[in-house]
Coordinates of C-alpha atoms (C1' of nucleotides) in Angstrom, one line a residue:
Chain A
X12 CA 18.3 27.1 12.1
X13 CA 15.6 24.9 13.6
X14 CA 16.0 21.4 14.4
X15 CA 14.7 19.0 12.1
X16 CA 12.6 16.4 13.8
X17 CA 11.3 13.6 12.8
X18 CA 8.7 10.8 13.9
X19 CA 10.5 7.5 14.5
X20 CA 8.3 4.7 14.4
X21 CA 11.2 3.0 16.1
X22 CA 10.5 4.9 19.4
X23 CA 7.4 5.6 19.0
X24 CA 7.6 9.4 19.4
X25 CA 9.0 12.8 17.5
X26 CA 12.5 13.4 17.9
X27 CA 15.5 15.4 16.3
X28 CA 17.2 14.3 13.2
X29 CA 20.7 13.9 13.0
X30 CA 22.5 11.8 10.3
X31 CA 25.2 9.7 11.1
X32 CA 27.6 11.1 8.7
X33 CA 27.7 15.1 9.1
X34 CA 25.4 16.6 6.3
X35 CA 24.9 13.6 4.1
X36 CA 21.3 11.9 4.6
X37 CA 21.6 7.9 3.8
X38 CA 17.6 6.8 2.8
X39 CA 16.0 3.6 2.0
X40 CA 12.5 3.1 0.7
X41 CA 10.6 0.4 -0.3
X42 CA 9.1 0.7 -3.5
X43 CA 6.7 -1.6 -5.3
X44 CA 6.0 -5.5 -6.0
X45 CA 5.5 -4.8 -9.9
X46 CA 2.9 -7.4 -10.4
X47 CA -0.1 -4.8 -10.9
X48 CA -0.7 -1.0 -11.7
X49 CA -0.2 1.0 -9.2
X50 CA -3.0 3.3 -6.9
X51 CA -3.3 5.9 -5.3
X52 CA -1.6 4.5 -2.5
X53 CA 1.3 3.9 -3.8
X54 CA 1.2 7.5 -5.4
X55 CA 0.9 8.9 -1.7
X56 CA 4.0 6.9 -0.3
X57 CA 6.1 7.9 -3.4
X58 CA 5.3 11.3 -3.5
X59 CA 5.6 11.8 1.0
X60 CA 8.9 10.4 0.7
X61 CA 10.4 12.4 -2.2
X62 CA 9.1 15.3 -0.7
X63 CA 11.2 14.4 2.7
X64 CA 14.2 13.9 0.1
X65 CA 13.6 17.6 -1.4
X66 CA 12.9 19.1 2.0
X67 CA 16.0 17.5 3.2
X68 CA 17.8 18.5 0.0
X69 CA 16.4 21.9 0.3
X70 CA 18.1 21.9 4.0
X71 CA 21.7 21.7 2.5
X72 CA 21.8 17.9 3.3
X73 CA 23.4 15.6 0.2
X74 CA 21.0 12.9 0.2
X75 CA 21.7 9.4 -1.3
X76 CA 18.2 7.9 -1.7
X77 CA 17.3 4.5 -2.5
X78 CA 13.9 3.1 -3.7
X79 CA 13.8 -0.7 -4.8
X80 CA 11.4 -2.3 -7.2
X81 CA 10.6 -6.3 -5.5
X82 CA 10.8 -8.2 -8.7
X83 CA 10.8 -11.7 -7.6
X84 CA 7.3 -13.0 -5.5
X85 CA 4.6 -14.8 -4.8
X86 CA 2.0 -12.6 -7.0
X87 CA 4.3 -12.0 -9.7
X88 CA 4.6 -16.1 -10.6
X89 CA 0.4 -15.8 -9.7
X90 CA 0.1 -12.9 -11.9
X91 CA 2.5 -14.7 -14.8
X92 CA 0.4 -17.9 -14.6
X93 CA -3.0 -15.5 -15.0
X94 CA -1.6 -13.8 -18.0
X95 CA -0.3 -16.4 -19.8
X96 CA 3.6 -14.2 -19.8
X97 CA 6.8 -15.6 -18.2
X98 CA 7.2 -13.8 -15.0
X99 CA 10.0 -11.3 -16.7
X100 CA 7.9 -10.3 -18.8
X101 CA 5.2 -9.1 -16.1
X102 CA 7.7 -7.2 -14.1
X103 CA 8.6 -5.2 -16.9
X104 CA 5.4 -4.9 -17.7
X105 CA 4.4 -3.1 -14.4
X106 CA 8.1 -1.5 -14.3
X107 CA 7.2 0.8 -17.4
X108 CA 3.6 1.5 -15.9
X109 CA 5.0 2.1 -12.8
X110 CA 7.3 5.0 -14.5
X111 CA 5.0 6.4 -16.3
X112 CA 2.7 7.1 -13.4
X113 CA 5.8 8.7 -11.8
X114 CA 6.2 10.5 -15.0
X115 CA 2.8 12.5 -14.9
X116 CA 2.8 12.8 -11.1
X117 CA 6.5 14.7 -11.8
X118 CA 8.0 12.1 -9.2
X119 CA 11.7 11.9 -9.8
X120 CA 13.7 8.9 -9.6
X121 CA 15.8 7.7 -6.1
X122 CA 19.5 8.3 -6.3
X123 CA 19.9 4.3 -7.0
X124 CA 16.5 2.0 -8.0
X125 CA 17.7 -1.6 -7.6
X126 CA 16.1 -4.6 -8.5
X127 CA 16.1 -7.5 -6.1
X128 CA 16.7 -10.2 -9.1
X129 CA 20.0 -7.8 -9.6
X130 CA 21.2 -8.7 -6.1
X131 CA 21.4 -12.5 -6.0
X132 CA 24.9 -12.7 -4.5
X133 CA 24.3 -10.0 -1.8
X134 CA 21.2 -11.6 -0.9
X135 CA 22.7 -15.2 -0.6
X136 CA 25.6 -13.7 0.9
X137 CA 23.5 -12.2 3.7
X138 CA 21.5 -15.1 4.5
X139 CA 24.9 -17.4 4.5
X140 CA 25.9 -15.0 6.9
X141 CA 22.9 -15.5 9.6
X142 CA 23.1 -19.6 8.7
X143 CA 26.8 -19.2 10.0
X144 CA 25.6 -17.2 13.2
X145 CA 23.0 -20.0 13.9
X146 CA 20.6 -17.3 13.6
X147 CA 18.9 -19.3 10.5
X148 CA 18.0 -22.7 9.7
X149 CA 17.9 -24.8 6.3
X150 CA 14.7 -27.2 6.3
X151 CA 15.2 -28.7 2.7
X152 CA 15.9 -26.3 0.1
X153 CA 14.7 -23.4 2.5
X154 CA 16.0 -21.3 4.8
X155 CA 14.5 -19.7 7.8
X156 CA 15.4 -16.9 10.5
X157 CA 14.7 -18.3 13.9
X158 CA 13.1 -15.5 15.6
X159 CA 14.2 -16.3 19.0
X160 CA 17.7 -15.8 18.3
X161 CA 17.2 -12.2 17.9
X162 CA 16.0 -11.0 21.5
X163 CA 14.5 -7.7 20.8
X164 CA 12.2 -9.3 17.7
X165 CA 9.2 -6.7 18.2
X166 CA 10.5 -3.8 19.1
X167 CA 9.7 -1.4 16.1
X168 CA 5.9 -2.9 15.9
X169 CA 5.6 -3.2 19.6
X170 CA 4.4 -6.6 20.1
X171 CA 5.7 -9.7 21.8
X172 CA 6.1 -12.8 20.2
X173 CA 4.1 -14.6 22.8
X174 CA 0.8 -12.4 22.0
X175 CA 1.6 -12.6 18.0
X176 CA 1.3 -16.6 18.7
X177 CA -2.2 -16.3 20.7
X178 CA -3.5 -14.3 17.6
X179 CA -1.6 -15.8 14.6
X180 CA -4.3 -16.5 11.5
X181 CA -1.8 -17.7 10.0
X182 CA -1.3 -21.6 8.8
X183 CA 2.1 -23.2 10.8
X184 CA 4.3 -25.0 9.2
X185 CA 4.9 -27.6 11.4
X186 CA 8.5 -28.5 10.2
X187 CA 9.3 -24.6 11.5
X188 CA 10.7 -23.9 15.1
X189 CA 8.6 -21.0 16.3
X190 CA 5.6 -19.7 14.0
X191 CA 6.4 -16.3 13.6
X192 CA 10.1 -17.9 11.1
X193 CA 10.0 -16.7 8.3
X194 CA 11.5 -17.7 5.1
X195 CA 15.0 -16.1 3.7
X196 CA 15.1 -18.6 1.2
X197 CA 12.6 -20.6 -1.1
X198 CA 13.0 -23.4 -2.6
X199 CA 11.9 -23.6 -6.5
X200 CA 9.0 -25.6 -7.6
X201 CA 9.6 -26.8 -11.5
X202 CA 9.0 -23.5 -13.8
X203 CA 9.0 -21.2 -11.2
X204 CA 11.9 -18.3 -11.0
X205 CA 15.1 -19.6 -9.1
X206 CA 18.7 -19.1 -8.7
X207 CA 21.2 -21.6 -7.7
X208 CA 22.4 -21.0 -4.0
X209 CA 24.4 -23.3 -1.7
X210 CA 20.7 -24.8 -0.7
X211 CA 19.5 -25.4 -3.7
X212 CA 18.3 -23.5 -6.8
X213 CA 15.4 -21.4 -5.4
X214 CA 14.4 -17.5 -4.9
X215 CA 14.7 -14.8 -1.9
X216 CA 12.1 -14.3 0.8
X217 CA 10.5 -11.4 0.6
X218 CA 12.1 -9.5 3.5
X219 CA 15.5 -10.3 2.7
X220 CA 16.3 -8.1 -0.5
X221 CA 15.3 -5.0 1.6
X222 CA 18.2 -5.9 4.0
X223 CA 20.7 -7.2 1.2
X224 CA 20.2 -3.9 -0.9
X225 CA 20.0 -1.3 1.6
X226 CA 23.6 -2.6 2.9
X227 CA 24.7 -2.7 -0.2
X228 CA 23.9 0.5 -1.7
X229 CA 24.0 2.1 1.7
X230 CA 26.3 0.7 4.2
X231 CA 24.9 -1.7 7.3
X232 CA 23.4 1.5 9.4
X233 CA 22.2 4.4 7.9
X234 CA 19.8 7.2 8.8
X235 CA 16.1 6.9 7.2
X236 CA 14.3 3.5 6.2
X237 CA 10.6 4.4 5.3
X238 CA 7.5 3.0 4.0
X239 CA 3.7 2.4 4.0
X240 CA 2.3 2.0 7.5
X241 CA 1.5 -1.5 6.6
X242 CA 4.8 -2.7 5.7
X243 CA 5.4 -1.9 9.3
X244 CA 5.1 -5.8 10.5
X245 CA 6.0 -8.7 9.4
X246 CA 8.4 -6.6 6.6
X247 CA 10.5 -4.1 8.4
X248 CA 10.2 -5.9 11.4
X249 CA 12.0 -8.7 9.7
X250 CA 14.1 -6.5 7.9
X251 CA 15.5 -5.3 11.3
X252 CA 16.2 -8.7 12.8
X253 CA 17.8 -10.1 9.9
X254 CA 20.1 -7.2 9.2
X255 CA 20.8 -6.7 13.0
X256 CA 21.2 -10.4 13.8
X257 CA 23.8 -10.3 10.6
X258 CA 26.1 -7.2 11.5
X259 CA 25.1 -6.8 15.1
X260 CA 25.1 -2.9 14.5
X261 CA 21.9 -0.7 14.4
X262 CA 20.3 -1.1 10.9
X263 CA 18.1 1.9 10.3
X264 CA 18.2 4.8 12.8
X265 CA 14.8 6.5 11.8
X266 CA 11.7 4.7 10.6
X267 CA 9.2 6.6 9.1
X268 CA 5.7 5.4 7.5
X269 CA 3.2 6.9 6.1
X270 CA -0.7 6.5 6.7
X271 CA -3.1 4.9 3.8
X272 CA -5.3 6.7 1.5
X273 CA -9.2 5.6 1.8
X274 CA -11.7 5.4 0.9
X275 CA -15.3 6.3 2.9
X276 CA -13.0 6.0 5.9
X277 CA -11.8 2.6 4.9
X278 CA -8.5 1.4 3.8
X279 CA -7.8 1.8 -0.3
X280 CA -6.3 -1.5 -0.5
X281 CA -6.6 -4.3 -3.1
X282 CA -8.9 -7.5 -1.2
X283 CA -11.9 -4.6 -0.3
X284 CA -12.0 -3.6 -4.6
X285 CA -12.2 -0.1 -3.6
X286 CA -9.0 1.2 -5.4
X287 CA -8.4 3.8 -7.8
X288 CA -5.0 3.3 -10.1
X289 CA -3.6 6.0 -10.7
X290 CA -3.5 5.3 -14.6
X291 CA -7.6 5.3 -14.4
X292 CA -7.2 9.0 -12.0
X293 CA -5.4 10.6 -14.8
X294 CA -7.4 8.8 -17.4
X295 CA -10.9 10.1 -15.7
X296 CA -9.3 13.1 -15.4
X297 CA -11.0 16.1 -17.2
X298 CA -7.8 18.4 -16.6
X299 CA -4.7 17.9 -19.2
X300 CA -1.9 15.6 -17.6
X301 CA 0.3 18.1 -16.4
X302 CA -2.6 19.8 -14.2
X303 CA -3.9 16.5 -13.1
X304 CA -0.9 15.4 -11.6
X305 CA -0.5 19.0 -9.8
X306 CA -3.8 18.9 -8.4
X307 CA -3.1 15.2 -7.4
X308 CA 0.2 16.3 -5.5
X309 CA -1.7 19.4 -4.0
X310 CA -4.3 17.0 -2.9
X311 CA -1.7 14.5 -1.0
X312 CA 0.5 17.1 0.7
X313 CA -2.7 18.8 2.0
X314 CA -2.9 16.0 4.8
X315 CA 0.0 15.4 7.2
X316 CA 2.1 12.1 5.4
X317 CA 1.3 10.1 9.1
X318 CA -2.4 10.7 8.6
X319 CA -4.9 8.6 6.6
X320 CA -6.2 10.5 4.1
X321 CA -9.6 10.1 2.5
X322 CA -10.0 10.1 -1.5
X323 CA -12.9 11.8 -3.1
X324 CA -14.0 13.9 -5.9
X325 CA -14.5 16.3 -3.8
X326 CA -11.0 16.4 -2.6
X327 CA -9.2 16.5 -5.2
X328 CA -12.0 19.8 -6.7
X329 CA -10.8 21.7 -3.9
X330 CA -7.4 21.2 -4.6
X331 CA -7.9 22.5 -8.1
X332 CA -9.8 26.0 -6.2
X333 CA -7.1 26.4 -4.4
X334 CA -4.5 25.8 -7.3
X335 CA -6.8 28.2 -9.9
X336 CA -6.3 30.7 -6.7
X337 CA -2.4 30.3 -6.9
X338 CA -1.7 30.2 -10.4
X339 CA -4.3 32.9 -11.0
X340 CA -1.5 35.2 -8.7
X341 CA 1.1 34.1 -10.8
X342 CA -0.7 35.5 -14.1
X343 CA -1.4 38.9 -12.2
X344 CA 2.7 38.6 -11.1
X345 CA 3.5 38.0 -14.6
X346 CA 1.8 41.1 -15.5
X347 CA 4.6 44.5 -15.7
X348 CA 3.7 47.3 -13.8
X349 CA 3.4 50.9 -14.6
X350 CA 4.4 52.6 -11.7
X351 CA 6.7 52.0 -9.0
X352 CA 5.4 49.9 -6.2
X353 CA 4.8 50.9 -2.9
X354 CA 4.4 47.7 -1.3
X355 CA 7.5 46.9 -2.5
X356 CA 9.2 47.3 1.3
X357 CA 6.6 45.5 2.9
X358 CA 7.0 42.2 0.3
X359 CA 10.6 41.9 1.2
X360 CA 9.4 41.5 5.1
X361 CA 6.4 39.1 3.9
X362 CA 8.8 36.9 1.8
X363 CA 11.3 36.5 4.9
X364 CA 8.5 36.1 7.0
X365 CA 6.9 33.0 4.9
X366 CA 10.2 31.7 4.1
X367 CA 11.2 31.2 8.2
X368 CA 7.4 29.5 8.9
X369 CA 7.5 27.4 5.8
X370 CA 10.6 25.7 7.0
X371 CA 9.6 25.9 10.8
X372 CA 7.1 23.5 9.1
X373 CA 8.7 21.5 7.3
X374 CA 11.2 21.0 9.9
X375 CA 8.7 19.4 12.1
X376 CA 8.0 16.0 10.8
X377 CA 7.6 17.2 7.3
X378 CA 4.0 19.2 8.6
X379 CA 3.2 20.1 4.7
X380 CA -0.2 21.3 5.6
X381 CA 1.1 23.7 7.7
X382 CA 3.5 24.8 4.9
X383 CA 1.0 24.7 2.4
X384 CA -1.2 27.3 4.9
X385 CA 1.8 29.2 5.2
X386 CA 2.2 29.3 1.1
X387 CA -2.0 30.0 1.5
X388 CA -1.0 33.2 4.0
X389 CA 1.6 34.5 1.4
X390 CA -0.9 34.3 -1.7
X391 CA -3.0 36.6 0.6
X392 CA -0.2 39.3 1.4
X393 CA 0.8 39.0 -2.2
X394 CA -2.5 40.0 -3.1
X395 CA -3.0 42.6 -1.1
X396 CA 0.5 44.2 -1.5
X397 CA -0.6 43.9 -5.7
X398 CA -3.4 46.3 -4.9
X399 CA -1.2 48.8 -3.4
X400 CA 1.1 48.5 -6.1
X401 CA 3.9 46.5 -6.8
X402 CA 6.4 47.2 -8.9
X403 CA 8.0 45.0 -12.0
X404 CA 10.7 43.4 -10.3
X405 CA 9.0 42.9 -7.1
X406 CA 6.3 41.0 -8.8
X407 CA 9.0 38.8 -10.2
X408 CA 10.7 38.4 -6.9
X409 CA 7.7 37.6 -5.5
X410 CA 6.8 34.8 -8.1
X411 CA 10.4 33.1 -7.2
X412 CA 9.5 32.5 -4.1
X413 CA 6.6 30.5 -5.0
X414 CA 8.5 28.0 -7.1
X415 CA 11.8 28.3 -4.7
X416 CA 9.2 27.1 -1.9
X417 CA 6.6 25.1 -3.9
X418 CA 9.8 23.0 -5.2
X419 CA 10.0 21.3 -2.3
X420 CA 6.9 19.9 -2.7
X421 CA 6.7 20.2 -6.5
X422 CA 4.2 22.5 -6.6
X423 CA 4.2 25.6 -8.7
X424 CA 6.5 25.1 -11.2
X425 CA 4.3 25.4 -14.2
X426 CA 4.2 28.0 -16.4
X427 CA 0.8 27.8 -18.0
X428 CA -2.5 26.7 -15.9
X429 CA -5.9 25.8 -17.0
X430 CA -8.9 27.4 -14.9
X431 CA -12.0 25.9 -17.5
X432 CA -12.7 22.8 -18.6
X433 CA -11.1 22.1 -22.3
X434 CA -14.0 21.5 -24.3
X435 CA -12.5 20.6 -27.0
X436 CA -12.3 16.5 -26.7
X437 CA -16.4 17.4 -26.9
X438 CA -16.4 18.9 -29.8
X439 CA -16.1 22.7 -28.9
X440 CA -14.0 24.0 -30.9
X441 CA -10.7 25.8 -29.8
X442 CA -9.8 29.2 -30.2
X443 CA -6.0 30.3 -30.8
X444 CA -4.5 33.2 -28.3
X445 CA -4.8 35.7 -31.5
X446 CA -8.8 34.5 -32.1
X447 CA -9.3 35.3 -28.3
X448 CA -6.6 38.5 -28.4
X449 CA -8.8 40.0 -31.5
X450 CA -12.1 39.1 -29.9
X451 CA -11.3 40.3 -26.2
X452 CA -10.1 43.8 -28.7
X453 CA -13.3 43.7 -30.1
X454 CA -15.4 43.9 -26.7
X455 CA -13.6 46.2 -25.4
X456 CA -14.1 48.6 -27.9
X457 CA -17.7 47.7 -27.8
X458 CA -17.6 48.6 -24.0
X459 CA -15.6 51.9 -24.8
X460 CA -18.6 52.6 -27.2
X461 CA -20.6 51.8 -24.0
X462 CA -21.9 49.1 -26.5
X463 CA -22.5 46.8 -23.4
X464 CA -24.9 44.3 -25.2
X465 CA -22.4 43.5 -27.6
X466 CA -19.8 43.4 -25.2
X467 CA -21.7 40.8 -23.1
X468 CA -22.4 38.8 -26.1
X469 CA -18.6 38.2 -26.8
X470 CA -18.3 37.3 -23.4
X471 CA -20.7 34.6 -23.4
X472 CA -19.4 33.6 -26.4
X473 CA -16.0 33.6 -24.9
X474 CA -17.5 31.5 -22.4
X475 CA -19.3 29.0 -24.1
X476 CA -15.6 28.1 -25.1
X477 CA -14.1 27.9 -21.7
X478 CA -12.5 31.4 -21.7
X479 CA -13.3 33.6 -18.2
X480 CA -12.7 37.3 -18.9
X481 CA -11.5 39.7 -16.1
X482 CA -11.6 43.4 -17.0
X483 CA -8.5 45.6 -15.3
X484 CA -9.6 48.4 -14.2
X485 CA -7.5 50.6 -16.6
X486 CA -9.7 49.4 -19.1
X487 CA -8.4 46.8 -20.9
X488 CA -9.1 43.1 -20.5
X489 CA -7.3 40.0 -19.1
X490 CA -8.5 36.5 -20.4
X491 CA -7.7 33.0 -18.9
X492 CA -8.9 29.3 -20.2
Chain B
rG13 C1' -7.6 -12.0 22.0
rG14 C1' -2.9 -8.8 21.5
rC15 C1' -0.9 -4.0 19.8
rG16 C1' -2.0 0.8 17.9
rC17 C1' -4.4 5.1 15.6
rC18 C1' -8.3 8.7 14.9
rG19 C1' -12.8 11.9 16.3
rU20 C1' -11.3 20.2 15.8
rA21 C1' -16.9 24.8 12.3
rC22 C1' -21.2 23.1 6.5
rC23 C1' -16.6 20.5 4.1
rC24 C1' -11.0 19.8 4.0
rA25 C1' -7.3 20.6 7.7
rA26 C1' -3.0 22.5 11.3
rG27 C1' -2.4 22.9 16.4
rU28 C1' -0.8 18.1 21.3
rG29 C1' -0.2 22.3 28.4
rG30 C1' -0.4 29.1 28.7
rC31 C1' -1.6 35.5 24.0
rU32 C1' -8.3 36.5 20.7
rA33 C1' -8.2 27.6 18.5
rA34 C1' -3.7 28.5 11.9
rG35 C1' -5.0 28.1 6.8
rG36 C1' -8.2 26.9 2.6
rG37 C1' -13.0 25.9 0.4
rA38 C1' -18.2 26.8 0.6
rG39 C1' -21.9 30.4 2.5
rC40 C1' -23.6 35.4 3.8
rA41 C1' -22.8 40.8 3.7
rG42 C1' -19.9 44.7 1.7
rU43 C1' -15.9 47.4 -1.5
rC44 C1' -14.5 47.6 -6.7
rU45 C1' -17.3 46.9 -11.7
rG46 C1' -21.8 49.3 -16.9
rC47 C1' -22.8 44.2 -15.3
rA48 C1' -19.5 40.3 -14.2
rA49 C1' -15.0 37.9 -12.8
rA50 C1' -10.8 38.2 -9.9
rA51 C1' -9.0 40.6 -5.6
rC52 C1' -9.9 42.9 -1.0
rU53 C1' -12.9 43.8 3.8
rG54 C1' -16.2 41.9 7.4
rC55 C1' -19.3 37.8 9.6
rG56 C1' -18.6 32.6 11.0
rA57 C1' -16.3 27.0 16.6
rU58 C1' -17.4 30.9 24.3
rG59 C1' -15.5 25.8 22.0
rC60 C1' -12.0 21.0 20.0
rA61 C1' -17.0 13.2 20.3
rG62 C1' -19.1 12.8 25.6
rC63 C1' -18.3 12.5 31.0
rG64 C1' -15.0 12.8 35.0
rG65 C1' -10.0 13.8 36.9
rU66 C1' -4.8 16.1 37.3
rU67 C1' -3.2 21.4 37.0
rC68 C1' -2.9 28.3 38.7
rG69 C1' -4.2 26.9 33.5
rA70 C1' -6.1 21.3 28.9
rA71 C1' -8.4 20.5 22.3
rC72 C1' -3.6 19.0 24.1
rC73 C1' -1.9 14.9 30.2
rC74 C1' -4.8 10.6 32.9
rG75 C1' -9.3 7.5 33.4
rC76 C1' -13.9 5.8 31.5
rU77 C1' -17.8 5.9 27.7
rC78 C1' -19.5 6.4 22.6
rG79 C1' -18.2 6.4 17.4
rG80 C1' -14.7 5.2 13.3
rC81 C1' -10.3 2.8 11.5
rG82 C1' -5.6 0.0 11.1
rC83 C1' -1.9 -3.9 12.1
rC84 C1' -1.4 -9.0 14.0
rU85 C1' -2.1 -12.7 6.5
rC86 C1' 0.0 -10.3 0.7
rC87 C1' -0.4 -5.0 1.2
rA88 C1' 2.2 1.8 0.1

RNA sequence: GGCGCCGUACCCAAGUGGCUAAGGGAGCAGUCUGCAAAACUGCGAUGCAGCGGUUCGAACCCGCUCGGCGCCUCCA
């Protein structure tokens, strides 16, 4: 079996992956601030790191997997105040939206999704615990971590303190000891969220929930931590100090981030406008929900998760081509053969073959692209094994291994696809599977009459509807929509 | 100012020291077909932004230049 390796962010380089415990894979993920719907971003960041949990599943490894939703901050009161809705009310607003995005991208839920409001007493806890080591300092009703007490402050975003401080944009408090503290701990203003702690009723600081639920759920080190590239500093920065400064054991052992989707080469990001939600993607969409959110996953594993990825139409058309290509295999495996198939041998060796390179790349920093191509190379063989004949079974066996592989990724698992546009939200009116059974009958009688007008009338008509015919060549006719 | 990333054919995209630089899409030519469609076959970068250097050998390492981007502020 190959190593699996991994890029950790933490040392900057690829390197193999080996979980603390034996076989079981400890992960933490940090989910959404549900204060808005979601983009395409946050699609690309859900989807990369489920598909690390399913390839590491798909390894053997038990995988407990932990994705928070942050519902306590800054934009959530904003966003309350905007709408006119008690903060609650916002959060599980964005909450349900945020599921049902997941919903038609076929994302499936983390092991354990916890809430930071759910955590009050681990969080207070944890930051009682860094006031007690003098790590932390209580200004008022706030609390702050004192960055100089934790020496190697930096180290996972490689920058020094002193050259954050030459650059800093930010506004100092003055009442803080070194600019770069930040706040465990915020005092409440009157009507804003809080909960009573030993420094006065008030709510978390943003980095401190990660910490307090990650130990909770998952012990004080475990293996994966992951996330946007962006979260990369001040968040899990933070998140390092605090948690290390606290236990004074490693926190995470493997950091892994994934790169932004853009736009025109430019960040997809909220300030710059040029978002798309995923809600308006599927909306837009001219392709029913279930083969939307296949061509949207197809599009998003087809870059490497470290890579930014740029969003466009065009994107996300070729995805569909090379879906049509797949799933237009699957309806040719579907179909029983006559005869015994020669290339029956020879698929056995292909399968084996695409199975060993399709984890080789997955093994290696989760290189879906590479696996996709491989997938790509197997549609090929399979192809050209059906036109020397395969046989029933084979066909089958061959079709398994497309959804056995494509699992990983979520890919391939449907059983019906749509090559045309459905015309019928503009009017055009459907045709049942008998209509177009009786009608594909009746051109092919034509063309057995050698009646080819008539038979290319029915197949305009045909097509006028969204229905592409493909004759076999033992005469009779296959039909797709 | 500090730190970092990227630049591979018309488009998307792997590869990061050593066989002919994966794969897909588009295009062109052909096979098959009554005609199509699908599938298959062939063609397609003597070169990996540019220029130097290291090396027996570089897209891959080093330096410089050009172009693009990100983080340092909420951000997936």
């Amino acid at each position: 079996m190959n190593p699996l390796k991994v890029f950790n962010t933490l040392t900057g380089s690829k390197v193999v992956f080996e979980p603390l415990i034996p076989g079981q894979v400890r992960m933490y993920v940090c989910g959404v601030t549900v204060y808005d719907e979601c983009h395409l971003g946050h699609a690309r960041s859900a989807l990369v790191f489920e598909t690390i949990r399913r390839h590491l599943e798909h390894s053997g490894l038990a995988v407990t997997f932990v994705k928070n939703f942050t519902d306590v901050d800054d934009k959530i009161i904003n966003r309350a105040h905007e709408l006119g809705l008690p903060w609650q009310e916002v959060t599980k607003k964005y909450i349900a939206a945020y599921y049902r995005d997941m919903k038609r991208l076929r994302i499936e839920q983390a092991t354990i999704e916890p809430k930071a409001t759910e955590h009050m007493p681990e969080i207070t806890g944890l930051i009682q615990r860094l006031l007690d080591k003098s790590v932390a300092y209580q200004i008022g009703s706030d609390v702050y971590f004192q960055v100089e007490r934790y020496a190697p402050y930096g180290r996972l975003s490689k920058r020094k303190l002193e050259d954050m401080q030459a650059g800093a944009r930010v506004e100092v408090d003055e009442r803080k000891r070194h600019p770069m503290d930040f706040a465990l701990w915020k005092g409440a203003k009157p009507g804003e969220p809080a909960w009573p702690s030993p420094w006065g009723d008030g709510r978390p600081g943003w980095h401190i929930e990660c910490s307090a639920m990650s130990m909770k759920h998952l012990g004080e080190t475990f293996d994966i931590h992951g996330g946007g590239a962006d979260l990369i500093f001040p968040h899990h920065e933070n998140e390092i100090a605090q948690s290390c400064a606290a236990t004074g054991k490693e926190f995470a052992r493997y950091w892994l981030h994934n790169g932004f989707v853009q736009i025109n080469q430019e960040k997809m990001s909220k300030s710059l406008g040029n978002f798309f939600t995923i809600r308006e993607i599927f909306e837009k969409s001219e392709w029913p929900e279930e083969i939307t959110g296949e061509i949207l996953r197809y599009f998003l594993l087809t870059n490497h998760y470290r890579s930014p990825l740029d969003f466009s139409d065009q994107g996300l058309r070729e995805a569909k081509y090379a879906l049509d290509g797949f799933y237009d295999l699957f309806n040719r495996l579907k179909e029983t053969a006559k005869t015994e198939g020669p290339g029956n041998e020879k698929l056995t060796a292909v399968i084996e073959q695409t199975h060993f390179a399709f984890e080789q790349a997955m093994d290696d920093d989760f290189n879906t692209p590479a696996a996709i191509a491989e997938l790509q190379g197997f549609r090929s063989e399979a192809n050209k094994l059906l036109e020397t004949g395969l046989s029933t079974q084979a066909r089958e066996q061959a079709r398994q291994t497309f959804r056995l592989l494509g699992s990983v990724m979520g890919l391939f698992q449907l059983e019906k696809w749509q090559f045309n546009v459905d015309l019928s939200d503009i009017g055009v009116k459907g045709l049942t599977d008998a209509d177009i059974k009786s009608k594909v009958e009746k051109r092919d009688e034509a063309r057995r009459r050698k009646d080819f007008k008539r038979a290319d009338e029915i197949r305009a008509e045909l097509a006028a509807l969204g229905i592409i015919i493909e004759d076999k060549t033992d005469g009779t006719t296959r039909w797709k929509r």
